[in-house]
Amino acid sequence: MDAQAGLLFEDASLQNIAQSVGTPCWVTGAGTLRRRTRNLKAAFAASGLNVSLHYAMKANDHLATLTLLRSEGCGADVVSGGELMRALQAGIAASDIIFSGVGKTDMEMALALESGVGQINVESAEEIRRLSNVAVKLRRTARIALRVNPDVDAGTHEKISTGRAHDKFGIAWDDALDIYRDAATLPGIEPVGLAVHIGSQILSPTPYKAAYTRVADLVRELRINGLPVHIVDCGGGLGIRYRDELAPAPAALAGAIRDTLGDCGVKLAIEPGRWIAAPAGVLLSTVIDVKRQSEDAPDLIILDAAMNDLARPALYDSWHGILPVSPERLNAALSPQTVVGPVCESSDVFASSRPLPSLRPGDVVALLDTGAYGAVMSSNYNARPLAAQVMVDHGQWQIIKERQPIEDLWAGETVPQWCHRAPE
Ligand SMILES: *Cc1c(COP(=O)(O)O)cnc(C)c1O
């Protein structure tokens, strides 16, 4: 915050950016991405663990983000052929890429094998058999890790929990040994280890510990049965403070891994997404109108950003800090206000009865901690073009994605001739 320039992000004036680029506009902080990656690495180094870091790129897959994280030594965790191509495009070595995901098509499997990804995390016996067929056809060997479901409740939002027995993810615990054993006999398949990912926005080391304890037991059981286990991929999910949550420090995750898997003699990997990217982004938006409600209801602040830009509040009831960027508004008195987007859906609400400085049409606000699961989830709903994107670094900034031109919205659409006339 600067008395003249207002709200700053990595020393760049957000008001300036909004004026030059227009809104809605995503702003990504390069310095924040770097700092958080280094913090994460330092925490693991301090607990004596050698862990390879595979950024879960579904959180924010812009090439600039990927390139920057690659130069910080990150590999990638990808969940589709498109993400794999993006990661390669950003110069991430195929050997540093883990291919995860609940359903990989034969084509995606072939792409993964031909580009030489380091590891494919598989989620069912059926998928392993299909992968074996694809690998044999291509004369390749798939290095696989079995994603196991530890049946642990990560205590997170229903829609981002992945590690309970009834969630759709992973191989059921009791089947893991048999499936691992069978996989080892399949042509084109080399089982190298286990993977586990129990959910997102996890706020306590306890579920991690529970999951990793079970995984460590399974490593021992597999080895007793003569099956080699070289790798444990510990997944992602580390939560951040959006509002007033007590988010665990990376050291807590490192500690949970060290205490459970530290002496298993396996190579360790983690797949953080949100923790690195979320605080590295804000969404700038302009107030279109302030609609007075009946006496006891708060004013409605109508923004030019909507749920098609930032889906998280509508999708997960998530809370994002909202700050005006101009110095006058930042210091104005607070009153309860409800902040909405213009999309024709009742769920297009960013904040309800939130104490905010009073806002006027034309004011620019920043929606905070929107760097993960923000721009990547945008859609064109209501024929709204995708917002522009900017990257800031030490006071300098640059457009990294132009606002989508309106004509793009119907590019690629064709109209069959018969649509032009009514049938006789
Ligand atoms: C989404 C996902 C991650 C990253 O989750 P975050 O909560 O963003 O850290 C890691 N691994 C897998 C398999 C995922 O699906």
PDB file of N, CA, C and O in Angstrom, residues 257-300:
ATOM      1  N   ILE A 257       5.946 -36.136   6.489  1.00  0.00           N
ATOM      2  CA  ILE A 257       6.561 -37.071   5.543  1.00  0.00           C
ATOM      3  C   ILE A 257       7.792 -37.728   6.162  1.00  0.00           C
ATOM      4  O   ILE A 257       7.974 -38.945   6.090  1.00  0.00           O
ATOM      5  N   ARG A 258       8.619 -36.895   6.824  1.00  0.00           N
ATOM      6  CA  ARG A 258       9.834 -37.438   7.441  1.00  0.00           C
ATOM      7  C   ARG A 258       9.492 -38.497   8.492  1.00  0.00           C
ATOM      8  O   ARG A 258      10.069 -39.580   8.522  1.00  0.00           O
ATOM      9  N   ASP A 259       8.495 -38.178   9.345  1.00  0.00           N
ATOM     10  CA  ASP A 259       8.172 -39.083  10.453  1.00  0.00           C
ATOM     11  C   ASP A 259       7.579 -40.412   9.989  1.00  0.00           C
ATOM     12  O   ASP A 259       7.565 -41.382  10.748  1.00  0.00           O
ATOM     13  N   THR A 260       7.030 -40.442   8.778  1.00  0.00           N
ATOM     14  CA  THR A 260       6.350 -41.653   8.338  1.00  0.00           C
ATOM     15  C   THR A 260       7.112 -42.397   7.247  1.00  0.00           C
ATOM     16  O   THR A 260       7.224 -43.609   7.267  1.00  0.00           O
ATOM     17  N   LEU A 261       7.641 -41.642   6.300  1.00  0.00           N
ATOM     18  CA  LEU A 261       8.265 -42.259   5.127  1.00  0.00           C
ATOM     19  C   LEU A 261       9.774 -42.014   5.082  1.00  0.00           C
ATOM     20  O   LEU A 261      10.458 -42.517   4.190  1.00  0.00           O
ATOM     21  N   GLY A 262      10.255 -41.233   6.048  1.00  0.00           N
ATOM     22  CA  GLY A 262      11.645 -40.780   6.029  1.00  0.00           C
ATOM     23  C   GLY A 262      12.669 -41.901   5.952  1.00  0.00           C
ATOM     24  O   GLY A 262      13.709 -41.753   5.300  1.00  0.00           O
ATOM     25  N   ASP A 263      12.379 -43.028   6.623  1.00  0.00           N
ATOM     26  CA  ASP A 263      13.388 -44.097   6.605  1.00  0.00           C
ATOM     27  C   ASP A 263      12.930 -45.314   5.800  1.00  0.00           C
ATOM     28  O   ASP A 263      13.344 -46.441   6.055  1.00  0.00           O
ATOM     29  N   CYS A 264      12.066 -45.091   4.826  1.00  0.00           N
ATOM     30  CA  CYS A 264      11.597 -46.191   3.975  1.00  0.00           C
ATOM     31  C   CYS A 264      12.561 -46.487   2.830  1.00  0.00           C
ATOM     32  O   CYS A 264      12.374 -47.465   2.097  1.00  0.00           O
ATOM     33  N   GLY A 265      13.540 -45.630   2.656  1.00  0.00           N
ATOM     34  CA  GLY A 265      14.460 -45.844   1.543  1.00  0.00           C
ATOM     35  C   GLY A 265      13.798 -45.696   0.188  1.00  0.00           C
ATOM     36  O   GLY A 265      14.054 -46.475  -0.732  1.00  0.00           O
ATOM     37  N   VAL A 266      12.927 -44.706   0.069  1.00  0.00           N
ATOM     38  CA  VAL A 266      12.294 -44.439  -1.227  1.00  0.00           C
ATOM     39  C   VAL A 266      12.627 -43.012  -1.664  1.00  0.00           C
ATOM     40  O   VAL A 266      12.924 -42.152  -0.835  1.00  0.00           O
ATOM     41  N   LYS A 267      12.574 -42.800  -2.970  1.00  0.00           N
ATOM     42  CA  LYS A 267      12.653 -41.438  -3.504  1.00  0.00           C
ATOM     43  C   LYS A 267      11.318 -40.769  -3.247  1.00  0.00           C
ATOM     44  O   LYS A 267      10.267 -41.366  -3.472  1.00  0.00           O
ATOM     45  N   LEU A 268      11.351 -39.523  -2.768  1.00  0.00           N
ATOM     46  CA  LEU A 268      10.107 -38.844  -2.419  1.00  0.00           C
ATOM     47  C   LEU A 268       9.787 -37.724  -3.404  1.00  0.00           C
ATOM     48  O   LEU A 268      10.689 -37.059  -3.916  1.00  0.00           O
ATOM     49  N   ALA A 269       8.505 -37.540  -3.662  1.00  0.00           N
ATOM     50  CA  ALA A 269       8.046 -36.450  -4.519  1.00  0.00           C
ATOM     51  C   ALA A 269       6.836 -35.796  -3.881  1.00  0.00           C
ATOM     52  O   ALA A 269       6.095 -36.445  -3.136  1.00  0.00           O
ATOM     53  N   ILE A 270       6.656 -34.489  -4.137  1.00  0.00           N
ATOM     54  CA  ILE A 270       5.425 -33.807  -3.736  1.00  0.00           C
ATOM     55  C   ILE A 270       4.850 -33.065  -4.949  1.00  0.00           C
ATOM     56  O   ILE A 270       5.569 -32.758  -5.900  1.00  0.00           O
ATOM     57  N   GLU A 271       3.557 -32.793  -4.887  1.00  0.00           N
ATOM     58  CA  GLU A 271       2.844 -32.167  -6.018  1.00  0.00           C
ATOM     59  C   GLU A 271       2.017 -30.969  -5.555  1.00  0.00           C
ATOM     60  O   GLU A 271       0.796 -30.961  -5.684  1.00  0.00           O
ATOM     61  N   PRO A 272       2.651 -29.932  -5.032  1.00  0.00           N
ATOM     62  CA  PRO A 272       1.869 -28.788  -4.563  1.00  0.00           C
ATOM     63  C   PRO A 272       1.384 -27.939  -5.733  1.00  0.00           C
ATOM     64  O   PRO A 272       2.092 -27.760  -6.712  1.00  0.00           O
ATOM     65  N   GLY A 273       0.175 -27.440  -5.649  1.00  0.00           N
ATOM     66  CA  GLY A 273      -0.348 -26.521  -6.654  1.00  0.00           C
ATOM     67  C   GLY A 273      -0.769 -25.234  -5.983  1.00  0.00           C
ATOM     68  O   GLY A 273      -0.116 -24.198  -6.085  1.00  0.00           O
ATOM     69  N   ARG A 274      -1.870 -25.323  -5.229  1.00  0.00           N
ATOM     70  CA  ARG A 274      -2.442 -24.154  -4.582  1.00  0.00           C
ATOM     71  C   ARG A 274      -1.430 -23.392  -3.717  1.00  0.00           C
ATOM     72  O   ARG A 274      -1.380 -22.174  -3.750  1.00  0.00           O
ATOM     73  N   TRP A 275      -0.646 -24.135  -2.921  1.00  0.00           N
ATOM     74  CA  TRP A 275       0.213 -23.461  -1.955  1.00  0.00           C
ATOM     75  C   TRP A 275       1.195 -22.513  -2.648  1.00  0.00           C
ATOM     76  O   TRP A 275       1.464 -21.417  -2.169  1.00  0.00           O
ATOM     77  N   ILE A 276       1.679 -22.940  -3.816  1.00  0.00           N
ATOM     78  CA  ILE A 276       2.621 -22.097  -4.552  1.00  0.00           C
ATOM     79  C   ILE A 276       1.889 -20.958  -5.261  1.00  0.00           C
ATOM     80  O   ILE A 276       2.303 -19.800  -5.200  1.00  0.00           O
ATOM     81  N   ALA A 277       0.768 -21.283  -5.918  1.00  0.00           N
ATOM     82  CA  ALA A 277       0.206 -20.328  -6.874  1.00  0.00           C
ATOM     83  C   ALA A 277      -0.868 -19.402  -6.309  1.00  0.00           C
ATOM     84  O   ALA A 277      -1.016 -18.269  -6.791  1.00  0.00           O
ATOM     85  N   ALA A 278      -1.647 -19.847  -5.316  1.00  0.00           N
ATOM     86  CA  ALA A 278      -2.818 -19.043  -4.912  1.00  0.00           C
ATOM     87  C   ALA A 278      -2.437 -17.630  -4.446  1.00  0.00           C
ATOM     88  O   ALA A 278      -2.987 -16.651  -4.946  1.00  0.00           O
ATOM     89  N   PRO A 279      -1.498 -17.498  -3.490  1.00  0.00           N
ATOM     90  CA  PRO A 279      -1.193 -16.141  -3.024  1.00  0.00           C
ATOM     91  C   PRO A 279      -0.415 -15.322  -4.052  1.00  0.00           C
ATOM     92  O   PRO A 279      -0.176 -14.140  -3.831  1.00  0.00           O
ATOM     93  N   ALA A 280      -0.044 -15.954  -5.164  1.00  0.00           N
ATOM     94  CA  ALA A 280       0.719 -15.244  -6.195  1.00  0.00           C
ATOM     95  C   ALA A 280      -0.194 -14.618  -7.234  1.00  0.00           C
ATOM     96  O   ALA A 280       0.281 -14.228  -8.300  1.00  0.00           O
ATOM     97  N   GLY A 281      -1.489 -14.506  -6.946  1.00  0.00           N
ATOM     98  CA  GLY A 281      -2.363 -13.916  -7.955  1.00  0.00           C
ATOM     99  C   GLY A 281      -3.490 -13.092  -7.366  1.00  0.00           C
ATOM    100  O   GLY A 281      -4.006 -13.393  -6.288  1.00  0.00           O
ATOM    101  N   VAL A 282      -3.847 -12.003  -8.060  1.00  0.00           N
ATOM    102  CA  VAL A 282      -5.052 -11.248  -7.724  1.00  0.00           C
ATOM    103  C   VAL A 282      -5.858 -11.052  -9.005  1.00  0.00           C
ATOM    104  O   VAL A 282      -5.311 -11.112 -10.107  1.00  0.00           O
ATOM    105  N   LEU A 283      -7.142 -10.845  -8.820  1.00  0.00           N
ATOM    106  CA  LEU A 283      -8.025 -10.541  -9.945  1.00  0.00           C
ATOM    107  C   LEU A 283      -8.515  -9.107  -9.773  1.00  0.00           C
ATOM    108  O   LEU A 283      -9.121  -8.775  -8.752  1.00  0.00           O
ATOM    109  N   LEU A 284      -8.205  -8.258 -10.745  1.00  0.00           N
ATOM    110  CA  LEU A 284      -8.648  -6.866 -10.700  1.00  0.00           C
ATOM    111  C   LEU A 284     -10.001  -6.734 -11.396  1.00  0.00           C
ATOM    112  O   LEU A 284     -10.219  -7.321 -12.456  1.00  0.00           O
ATOM    113  N   SER A 285     -10.872  -5.970 -10.769  1.00  0.00           N
ATOM    114  CA  SER A 285     -12.203  -5.804 -11.336  1.00  0.00           C
ATOM    115  C   SER A 285     -12.704  -4.398 -11.016  1.00  0.00           C
ATOM    116  O   SER A 285     -12.319  -3.806 -10.011  1.00  0.00           O
ATOM    117  N   THR A 286     -13.570  -3.876 -11.884  1.00  0.00           N
ATOM    118  CA  THR A 286     -14.107  -2.526 -11.695  1.00  0.00           C
ATOM    119  C   THR A 286     -15.574  -2.609 -11.264  1.00  0.00           C
ATOM    120  O   THR A 286     -16.317  -3.464 -11.757  1.00  0.00           O
ATOM    121  N   VAL A 287     -15.946  -1.717 -10.354  1.00  0.00           N
ATOM    122  CA  VAL A 287     -17.342  -1.640  -9.927  1.00  0.00           C
ATOM    123  C   VAL A 287     -18.155  -1.028 -11.069  1.00  0.00           C
ATOM    124  O   VAL A 287     -17.865   0.081 -11.529  1.00  0.00           O
ATOM    125  N   ILE A 288     -19.171  -1.773 -11.548  1.00  0.00           N
ATOM    126  CA  ILE A 288     -20.041  -1.254 -12.609  1.00  0.00           C
ATOM    127  C   ILE A 288     -21.121  -0.356 -12.007  1.00  0.00           C
ATOM    128  O   ILE A 288     -21.372   0.734 -12.476  1.00  0.00           O
ATOM    129  N   ASP A 289     -21.750  -0.852 -10.966  1.00  0.00           N
ATOM    130  CA  ASP A 289     -22.851  -0.138 -10.338  1.00  0.00           C
ATOM    131  C   ASP A 289     -22.897  -0.454  -8.853  1.00  0.00           C
ATOM    132  O   ASP A 289     -22.421  -1.516  -8.430  1.00  0.00           O
ATOM    133  N   VAL A 290     -23.467   0.444  -8.113  1.00  0.00           N
ATOM    134  CA  VAL A 290     -23.783   0.159  -6.708  1.00  0.00           C
ATOM    135  C   VAL A 290     -25.302   0.265  -6.589  1.00  0.00           C
ATOM    136  O   VAL A 290     -25.878   1.319  -6.817  1.00  0.00           O
ATOM    137  N   LYS A 291     -25.905  -0.866  -6.295  1.00  0.00           N
ATOM    138  CA  LYS A 291     -27.375  -0.922  -6.288  1.00  0.00           C
ATOM    139  C   LYS A 291     -27.858  -0.874  -4.841  1.00  0.00           C
ATOM    140  O   LYS A 291     -27.494  -1.740  -4.035  1.00  0.00           O
ATOM    141  N   ARG A 292     -28.636   0.160  -4.539  1.00  0.00           N
ATOM    142  CA  ARG A 292     -29.175   0.278  -3.173  1.00  0.00           C
ATOM    143  C   ARG A 292     -30.290  -0.738  -2.999  1.00  0.00           C
ATOM    144  O   ARG A 292     -31.164  -0.855  -3.850  1.00  0.00           O
ATOM    145  N   GLN A 293     -30.250  -1.431  -1.889  1.00  0.00           N
ATOM    146  CA  GLN A 293     -31.294  -2.402  -1.584  1.00  0.00           C
ATOM    147  C   GLN A 293     -32.260  -1.790  -0.584  1.00  0.00           C
ATOM    148  O   GLN A 293     -32.084  -0.650  -0.155  1.00  0.00           O
ATOM    149  N   SER A 294     -33.245  -2.570  -0.189  1.00  0.00           N
ATOM    150  CA  SER A 294     -34.171  -2.081   0.837  1.00  0.00           C
ATOM    151  C   SER A 294     -33.391  -1.782   2.111  1.00  0.00           C
ATOM    152  O   SER A 294     -32.273  -2.243   2.286  1.00  0.00           O
ATOM    153  N   GLU A 295     -33.996  -1.042   2.996  1.00  0.00           N
ATOM    154  CA  GLU A 295     -33.312  -0.448   4.142  1.00  0.00           C
ATOM    155  C   GLU A 295     -32.327  -1.354   4.880  1.00  0.00           C
ATOM    156  O   GLU A 295     -31.200  -0.971   5.132  1.00  0.00           O
ATOM    157  N   ASP A 296     -32.781  -2.573   5.204  1.00  0.00           N
ATOM    158  CA  ASP A 296     -31.935  -3.408   6.070  1.00  0.00           C
ATOM    159  C   ASP A 296     -30.946  -4.274   5.270  1.00  0.00           C
ATOM    160  O   ASP A 296     -30.096  -4.932   5.858  1.00  0.00           O
ATOM    161  N   ALA A 297     -31.043  -4.278   3.939  1.00  0.00           N
ATOM    162  CA  ALA A 297     -30.130  -5.114   3.161  1.00  0.00           C
ATOM    163  C   ALA A 297     -28.903  -4.304   2.740  1.00  0.00           C
ATOM    164  O   ALA A 297     -29.002  -3.103   2.501  1.00  0.00           O
ATOM    165  N   PRO A 298     -27.737  -4.975   2.693  1.00  0.00           N
ATOM    166  CA  PRO A 298     -26.521  -4.250   2.301  1.00  0.00           C
ATOM    167  C   PRO A 298     -26.579  -3.835   0.829  1.00  0.00           C
ATOM    168  O   PRO A 298     -27.305  -4.433   0.040  1.00  0.00           O
ATOM    169  N   ASP A 299     -25.823  -2.808   0.473  1.00  0.00           N
ATOM    170  CA  ASP A 299     -25.705  -2.400  -0.930  1.00  0.00           C
ATOM    171  C   ASP A 299     -25.161  -3.559  -1.758  1.00  0.00           C
ATOM    172  O   ASP A 299     -24.364  -4.367  -1.276  1.00  0.00           O
ATOM    173  N   LEU A 300     -25.596  -3.613  -3.011  1.00  0.00           N
ATOM    174  CA  LEU A 300     -25.060  -4.617  -3.943  1.00  0.00           C
ATOM    175  C   LEU A 300     -23.979  -3.963  -4.788  1.00  0.00           C
ATOM    176  O   LEU A 300     -24.256  -3.009  -5.530  1.00  0.00           O
TER     177      LEU A 300
END
